[in-house]
Amino acid sequence: MPFRFRSVILLAGLLYAGVALAGEVRAPKGVVELFTSQGCSSCPPADATLGNLAAQGDVVALSYHVDYWNYLGWTDTLSSRENTERQYGYAKTLGRSGVYTPQAIINGRDHVKGTDISVINSKIMELGAAGKGLIVPVTAAMRGDQIEIEIGAGKGQADVVVAYFTKHQQVEVTKGENSGKNMEYWHAVYDVQSVGTWDGQSMKLTLPGKLMGKSKKDGCAILLQASGPGGEPAAILGATILMAGRKKY
């Protein structure tokens, strides 16, 4: 078979499989939000799983460090009260009386323990098959020094939420349950902002690109997310992710 013909076949296969070319991948099949802590001895396997999910290229994978384990002797360097409040908001949405780590929230609709990637992927597929997947198209791109977001049409009403994260970090923990470990974290969220409201009609938004941070390792996820009566986070209808220095993801 001529080399040129083989190359064409290979390129077509990559495009069909949704493999990233020039920083682009297919639309994500789900959103995984991991609630974790540097002070939680059972969290390191889940943190590794989150990294593997991020590497899949077909999932919006985000890590939220909570602060309620800080009393155990180590203050999580990535934790925030806002992350804890987001997890408790999900507990209210899901009708739960409490929270735990490592907890993975899938599409804002269900939860599983965050350590098993096969269980997480199965839950994503299950929700998709039940019509509870990412049903509204969302895209984002860097245009000069601005972030341009496009959201398709659909049914319902939702907030346009942007979660800013750092792509990869390493933290040396010197106290607490993970004392002596050099921890590795992916897509740790450091800020969440609501930037607009979607009413079922297609829309476009433009944001300052400087909000994504100065580091080329930073990125953001755009979530089209419904909310409960008290403003608590609920079902995610669409999502995408954008890395600094890339045209599109």
Tab-separated table of C-alpha atoms in Angstrom:
chain	number	residue	atom	x	y	z
A	1	MET	CA	0.000	0.000	0.000
A	2	PRO	CA	1.494	3.423	-0.925
A	3	PHE	CA	2.651	5.475	2.048
A	4	ARG	CA	0.462	8.439	1.116
A	5	PHE	CA	-2.671	6.259	1.011
A	6	ARG	CA	-1.812	4.686	4.375
A	7	SER	CA	-1.381	8.170	5.861
A	8	VAL	CA	-4.812	9.248	4.659
A	9	ILE	CA	-6.391	6.157	6.224
A	10	LEU	CA	-4.531	6.755	9.500
A	11	LEU	CA	-5.611	10.406	9.635
A	12	ALA	CA	-9.245	9.459	8.985
A	13	GLY	CA	-9.073	6.884	11.748
A	14	LEU	CA	-7.727	9.421	14.209
A	15	LEU	CA	-10.457	11.890	13.359
A	16	TYR	CA	-13.135	9.234	13.715
A	17	ALA	CA	-11.791	8.175	17.106
A	18	GLY	CA	-11.800	11.754	18.349
A	19	VAL	CA	-8.050	11.851	19.006
A	20	ALA	CA	-6.719	15.354	19.694
A	21	LEU	CA	-5.177	17.022	16.648
A	22	ALA	CA	-3.676	20.511	17.058
A	23	GLY	CA	-5.264	20.828	20.488
A	24	GLU	CA	-8.783	19.827	19.470
A	25	VAL	CA	-10.907	16.891	20.612
A	26	ARG	CA	-14.485	15.794	20.161
A	27	ALA	CA	-17.297	17.124	22.334
A	28	PRO	CA	-16.981	15.740	25.887
A	29	LYS	CA	-19.286	12.916	26.911
A	30	GLY	CA	-19.555	13.967	30.545
A	31	VAL	CA	-18.369	16.125	33.441
A	32	VAL	CA	-16.601	14.668	36.481
A	33	GLU	CA	-16.107	16.897	39.530
A	34	LEU	CA	-13.901	15.283	42.159
A	35	PHE	CA	-14.102	16.567	45.733
A	36	THR	CA	-10.827	15.738	47.430
A	37	SER	CA	-8.360	16.818	50.110
A	38	GLN	CA	-4.637	16.647	50.786
A	39	GLY	CA	-5.576	15.634	54.340
A	40	CYS	CA	-7.598	12.588	53.261
A	41	SER	CA	-5.683	9.294	53.282
A	42	SER	CA	-8.097	7.649	50.823
A	43	CYS	CA	-7.907	10.484	48.285
A	44	PRO	CA	-4.554	9.913	46.480
A	45	PRO	CA	-5.946	7.042	44.315
A	46	ALA	CA	-8.872	9.273	43.334
A	47	ASP	CA	-6.515	12.136	42.487
A	48	ALA	CA	-4.634	9.770	40.168
A	49	THR	CA	-7.918	8.640	38.626
A	50	LEU	CA	-8.870	12.264	37.972
A	51	GLY	CA	-5.575	12.712	36.129
A	52	ASN	CA	-6.339	9.667	33.989
A	53	LEU	CA	-9.808	11.014	33.227
A	54	ALA	CA	-8.317	14.337	32.159
A	55	ALA	CA	-5.941	12.448	29.859
A	56	GLN	CA	-8.808	10.560	28.195
A	57	GLY	CA	-9.677	13.657	26.190
A	58	ASP	CA	-13.426	13.010	26.201
A	59	VAL	CA	-14.346	14.084	29.745
A	60	VAL	CA	-14.364	17.458	31.483
A	61	ALA	CA	-12.452	16.503	34.644
A	62	LEU	CA	-12.231	18.966	37.539
A	63	SER	CA	-10.791	18.704	41.038
A	64	TYR	CA	-12.193	20.682	43.990
A	65	HIS	CA	-10.172	20.686	47.209
A	66	VAL	CA	-12.382	21.030	50.298
A	67	ASP	CA	-11.351	22.520	53.630
A	68	TYR	CA	-13.203	20.414	56.201
A	69	TRP	CA	-10.285	18.011	56.753
A	70	ASN	CA	-7.807	20.807	57.498
A	71	TYR	CA	-8.210	20.278	61.254
A	72	LEU	CA	-6.426	16.908	61.015
A	73	GLY	CA	-3.026	18.596	61.102
A	74	TRP	CA	-2.463	19.726	57.527
A	75	THR	CA	-4.081	22.674	55.763
A	76	ASP	CA	-4.767	21.712	52.157
A	77	THR	CA	-2.881	24.293	50.088
A	78	LEU	CA	-5.509	24.168	47.317
A	79	SER	CA	-8.612	24.107	49.502
A	80	SER	CA	-11.284	26.775	49.796
A	81	ARG	CA	-14.552	27.381	51.584
A	82	GLU	CA	-16.184	27.919	48.174
A	83	ASN	CA	-15.247	24.389	47.064
A	84	THR	CA	-16.742	22.970	50.250
A	85	GLU	CA	-19.918	24.988	49.732
A	86	ARG	CA	-20.201	23.647	46.185
A	87	GLN	CA	-20.026	20.076	47.467
A	88	TYR	CA	-22.661	20.747	50.128
A	89	GLY	CA	-24.801	22.331	47.431
A	90	TYR	CA	-24.624	19.085	45.471
A	91	ALA	CA	-25.565	17.160	48.616
A	92	LYS	CA	-28.756	19.199	48.817
A	93	THR	CA	-29.463	18.667	45.114
A	94	LEU	CA	-28.982	14.902	45.441
A	95	GLY	CA	-31.003	14.654	48.662
A	96	ARG	CA	-28.033	13.597	50.786
A	97	SER	CA	-27.528	14.486	54.428
A	98	GLY	CA	-23.743	14.719	54.226
A	99	VAL	CA	-20.627	14.743	52.073
A	100	TYR	CA	-17.486	12.626	51.806
A	101	THR	CA	-14.120	12.442	50.076
A	102	PRO	CA	-13.207	11.317	47.542
A	103	GLN	CA	-16.598	11.986	45.947
A	104	ALA	CA	-17.075	12.266	42.183
A	105	ILE	CA	-20.162	14.139	40.988
A	106	ILE	CA	-21.153	13.117	37.466
A	107	ASN	CA	-22.937	15.654	35.233
A	108	GLY	CA	-24.254	17.332	38.388
A	109	ARG	CA	-26.811	14.494	38.579
A	110	ASP	CA	-25.305	11.568	40.500
A	111	HIS	CA	-22.264	10.588	42.544
A	112	VAL	CA	-19.843	7.678	42.891
A	113	LYS	CA	-16.650	7.062	44.831
A	114	GLY	CA	-13.891	8.816	42.923
A	115	THR	CA	-11.293	6.044	42.881
A	116	ASP	CA	-12.523	3.666	40.147
A	117	ILE	CA	-12.255	4.990	36.600
A	118	SER	CA	-14.344	2.153	35.154
A	119	VAL	CA	-17.203	2.923	37.563
A	120	ILE	CA	-17.013	6.622	36.687
A	121	ASN	CA	-17.015	5.975	32.943
A	122	SER	CA	-19.885	3.521	33.328
A	123	LYS	CA	-21.918	6.132	35.210
A	124	ILE	CA	-21.237	8.674	32.454
A	125	MET	CA	-22.493	6.199	29.848
A	126	GLU	CA	-25.520	5.300	31.986
A	127	LEU	CA	-26.549	8.926	32.385
A	128	GLY	CA	-26.035	9.573	28.685
A	129	ALA	CA	-28.230	6.639	27.737
A	130	ALA	CA	-30.942	7.964	30.067
A	131	GLY	CA	-30.947	11.374	28.382
A	132	LYS	CA	-28.994	12.949	31.250
A	133	GLY	CA	-25.787	13.601	29.363
A	134	LEU	CA	-24.393	16.764	27.804
A	135	ILE	CA	-27.265	17.504	25.430
A	136	VAL	CA	-26.569	21.176	24.643
A	137	PRO	CA	-23.497	21.969	22.510
A	138	VAL	CA	-20.959	24.278	24.151
A	139	THR	CA	-17.719	25.428	22.519
A	140	ALA	CA	-14.997	27.855	23.559
A	141	ALA	CA	-11.981	29.330	21.814
A	142	MET	CA	-9.240	31.873	22.422
A	143	ARG	CA	-9.506	34.811	20.007
A	144	GLY	CA	-6.565	37.072	20.659
A	145	ASP	CA	-6.786	38.022	24.323
A	146	GLN	CA	-10.435	37.034	24.685
A	147	ILE	CA	-12.378	33.850	25.386
A	148	GLU	CA	-15.304	33.349	23.034
A	149	ILE	CA	-18.049	30.972	24.177
A	150	GLU	CA	-20.857	29.633	21.987
A	151	ILE	CA	-23.858	27.756	23.377
A	152	GLY	CA	-26.437	26.001	21.231
A	153	ALA	CA	-30.190	25.908	21.554
A	154	GLY	CA	-32.141	23.539	23.767
A	155	LYS	CA	-34.788	23.391	26.453
A	156	GLY	CA	-34.770	24.859	29.928
A	157	GLN	CA	-32.788	27.533	31.723
A	158	ALA	CA	-29.276	27.378	33.130
A	159	ASP	CA	-26.323	29.431	34.281
A	160	VAL	CA	-23.148	29.744	32.262
A	161	VAL	CA	-20.496	28.816	34.822
A	162	VAL	CA	-16.753	29.121	34.284
A	163	ALA	CA	-14.438	27.062	36.515
A	164	TYR	CA	-10.818	28.216	36.317
A	165	PHE	CA	-8.169	25.608	37.121
A	166	THR	CA	-4.456	24.884	37.108
A	167	LYS	CA	-3.585	22.019	34.802
A	168	HIS	CA	-0.976	20.237	36.948
A	169	GLN	CA	0.568	20.772	40.379
A	170	GLN	CA	2.757	18.884	42.812
A	171	VAL	CA	2.499	19.445	46.549
A	172	GLU	CA	4.766	18.051	49.260
A	173	VAL	CA	2.636	17.219	52.286
A	174	THR	CA	4.577	17.326	55.566
A	175	LYS	CA	1.804	16.744	58.129
A	176	GLY	CA	-1.480	14.910	58.511
A	177	GLU	CA	-2.667	11.605	57.061
A	178	ASN	CA	-0.571	11.950	53.881
A	179	SER	CA	2.579	13.181	55.628
A	180	GLY	CA	5.748	12.550	53.656
A	181	LYS	CA	4.002	12.199	50.300
A	182	ASN	CA	4.654	14.274	47.203
A	183	MET	CA	1.119	14.659	45.880
A	184	GLU	CA	0.185	15.209	42.250
A	185	TYR	CA	-2.963	17.087	41.244
A	186	TRP	CA	-4.678	17.746	37.932
A	187	HIS	CA	-7.224	20.428	37.014
A	188	ALA	CA	-7.514	21.850	40.535
A	189	VAL	CA	-10.187	24.560	40.489
A	190	TYR	CA	-9.243	27.880	42.075
A	191	ASP	CA	-12.190	30.074	41.046
A	192	VAL	CA	-15.777	29.564	39.870
A	193	GLN	CA	-17.791	32.369	38.284
A	194	SER	CA	-21.294	32.627	36.851
A	195	VAL	CA	-20.987	34.764	33.715
A	196	GLY	CA	-24.447	34.618	32.158
A	197	THR	CA	-27.862	33.006	31.904
A	198	TRP	CA	-29.044	30.720	29.115
A	199	ASP	CA	-32.789	30.559	28.367
A	200	GLY	CA	-32.833	27.843	25.731
A	201	GLN	CA	-31.807	30.073	22.844
A	202	SER	CA	-28.384	29.887	21.216
A	203	MET	CA	-26.031	32.540	22.553
A	204	LYS	CA	-22.475	33.872	22.459
A	205	LEU	CA	-20.364	35.331	25.254
A	206	THR	CA	-16.976	37.037	25.263
A	207	LEU	CA	-14.753	37.078	28.368
A	208	PRO	CA	-11.322	38.605	29.048
A	209	GLY	CA	-8.713	35.932	28.467
A	210	LYS	CA	-6.601	37.282	31.341
A	211	LEU	CA	-9.090	35.699	33.746
A	212	MET	CA	-7.612	32.301	32.863
A	213	GLY	CA	-4.397	33.144	34.711
A	214	LYS	CA	-0.872	34.057	33.699
A	215	SER	CA	0.444	30.504	33.458
A	216	LYS	CA	0.231	28.585	30.191
A	217	LYS	CA	-0.648	25.580	32.345
A	218	ASP	CA	-3.957	27.134	33.314
A	219	GLY	CA	-7.332	26.435	31.753
A	220	CYS	CA	-11.034	26.765	32.306
A	221	ALA	CA	-14.145	24.656	31.977
A	222	ILE	CA	-17.400	26.151	30.752
A	223	LEU	CA	-20.427	24.475	32.325
A	224	LEU	CA	-24.025	25.054	31.301
A	225	GLN	CA	-25.546	24.264	34.675
A	226	ALA	CA	-29.067	24.349	36.091
A	227	SER	CA	-29.543	25.390	39.705
A	228	GLY	CA	-31.863	24.463	42.556
A	229	PRO	CA	-34.299	26.794	44.303
A	230	GLY	CA	-31.585	27.976	46.673
A	231	GLY	CA	-29.002	28.443	43.938
A	232	GLU	CA	-27.305	25.108	44.624
A	233	PRO	CA	-25.571	23.448	41.624
A	234	ALA	CA	-27.679	20.915	39.732
A	235	ALA	CA	-27.760	19.173	36.340
A	236	ILE	CA	-25.060	20.071	33.818
A	237	LEU	CA	-26.590	20.289	30.332
A	238	GLY	CA	-23.464	21.032	28.331
A	239	ALA	CA	-19.762	21.654	28.838
A	240	THR	CA	-16.388	22.167	27.266
A	241	ILE	CA	-12.849	22.841	28.414
A	242	LEU	CA	-10.258	25.326	27.176
A	243	MET	CA	-6.539	25.281	27.874
A	244	ALA	CA	-4.400	28.406	27.753
A	245	GLY	CA	-2.400	28.534	24.540
A	246	ARG	CA	-4.830	26.318	22.629
A	247	LYS	CA	-7.310	27.445	20.055
A	248	LYS	CA	-10.056	25.052	21.023
A	249	TYR	CA	-10.863	22.023	23.170
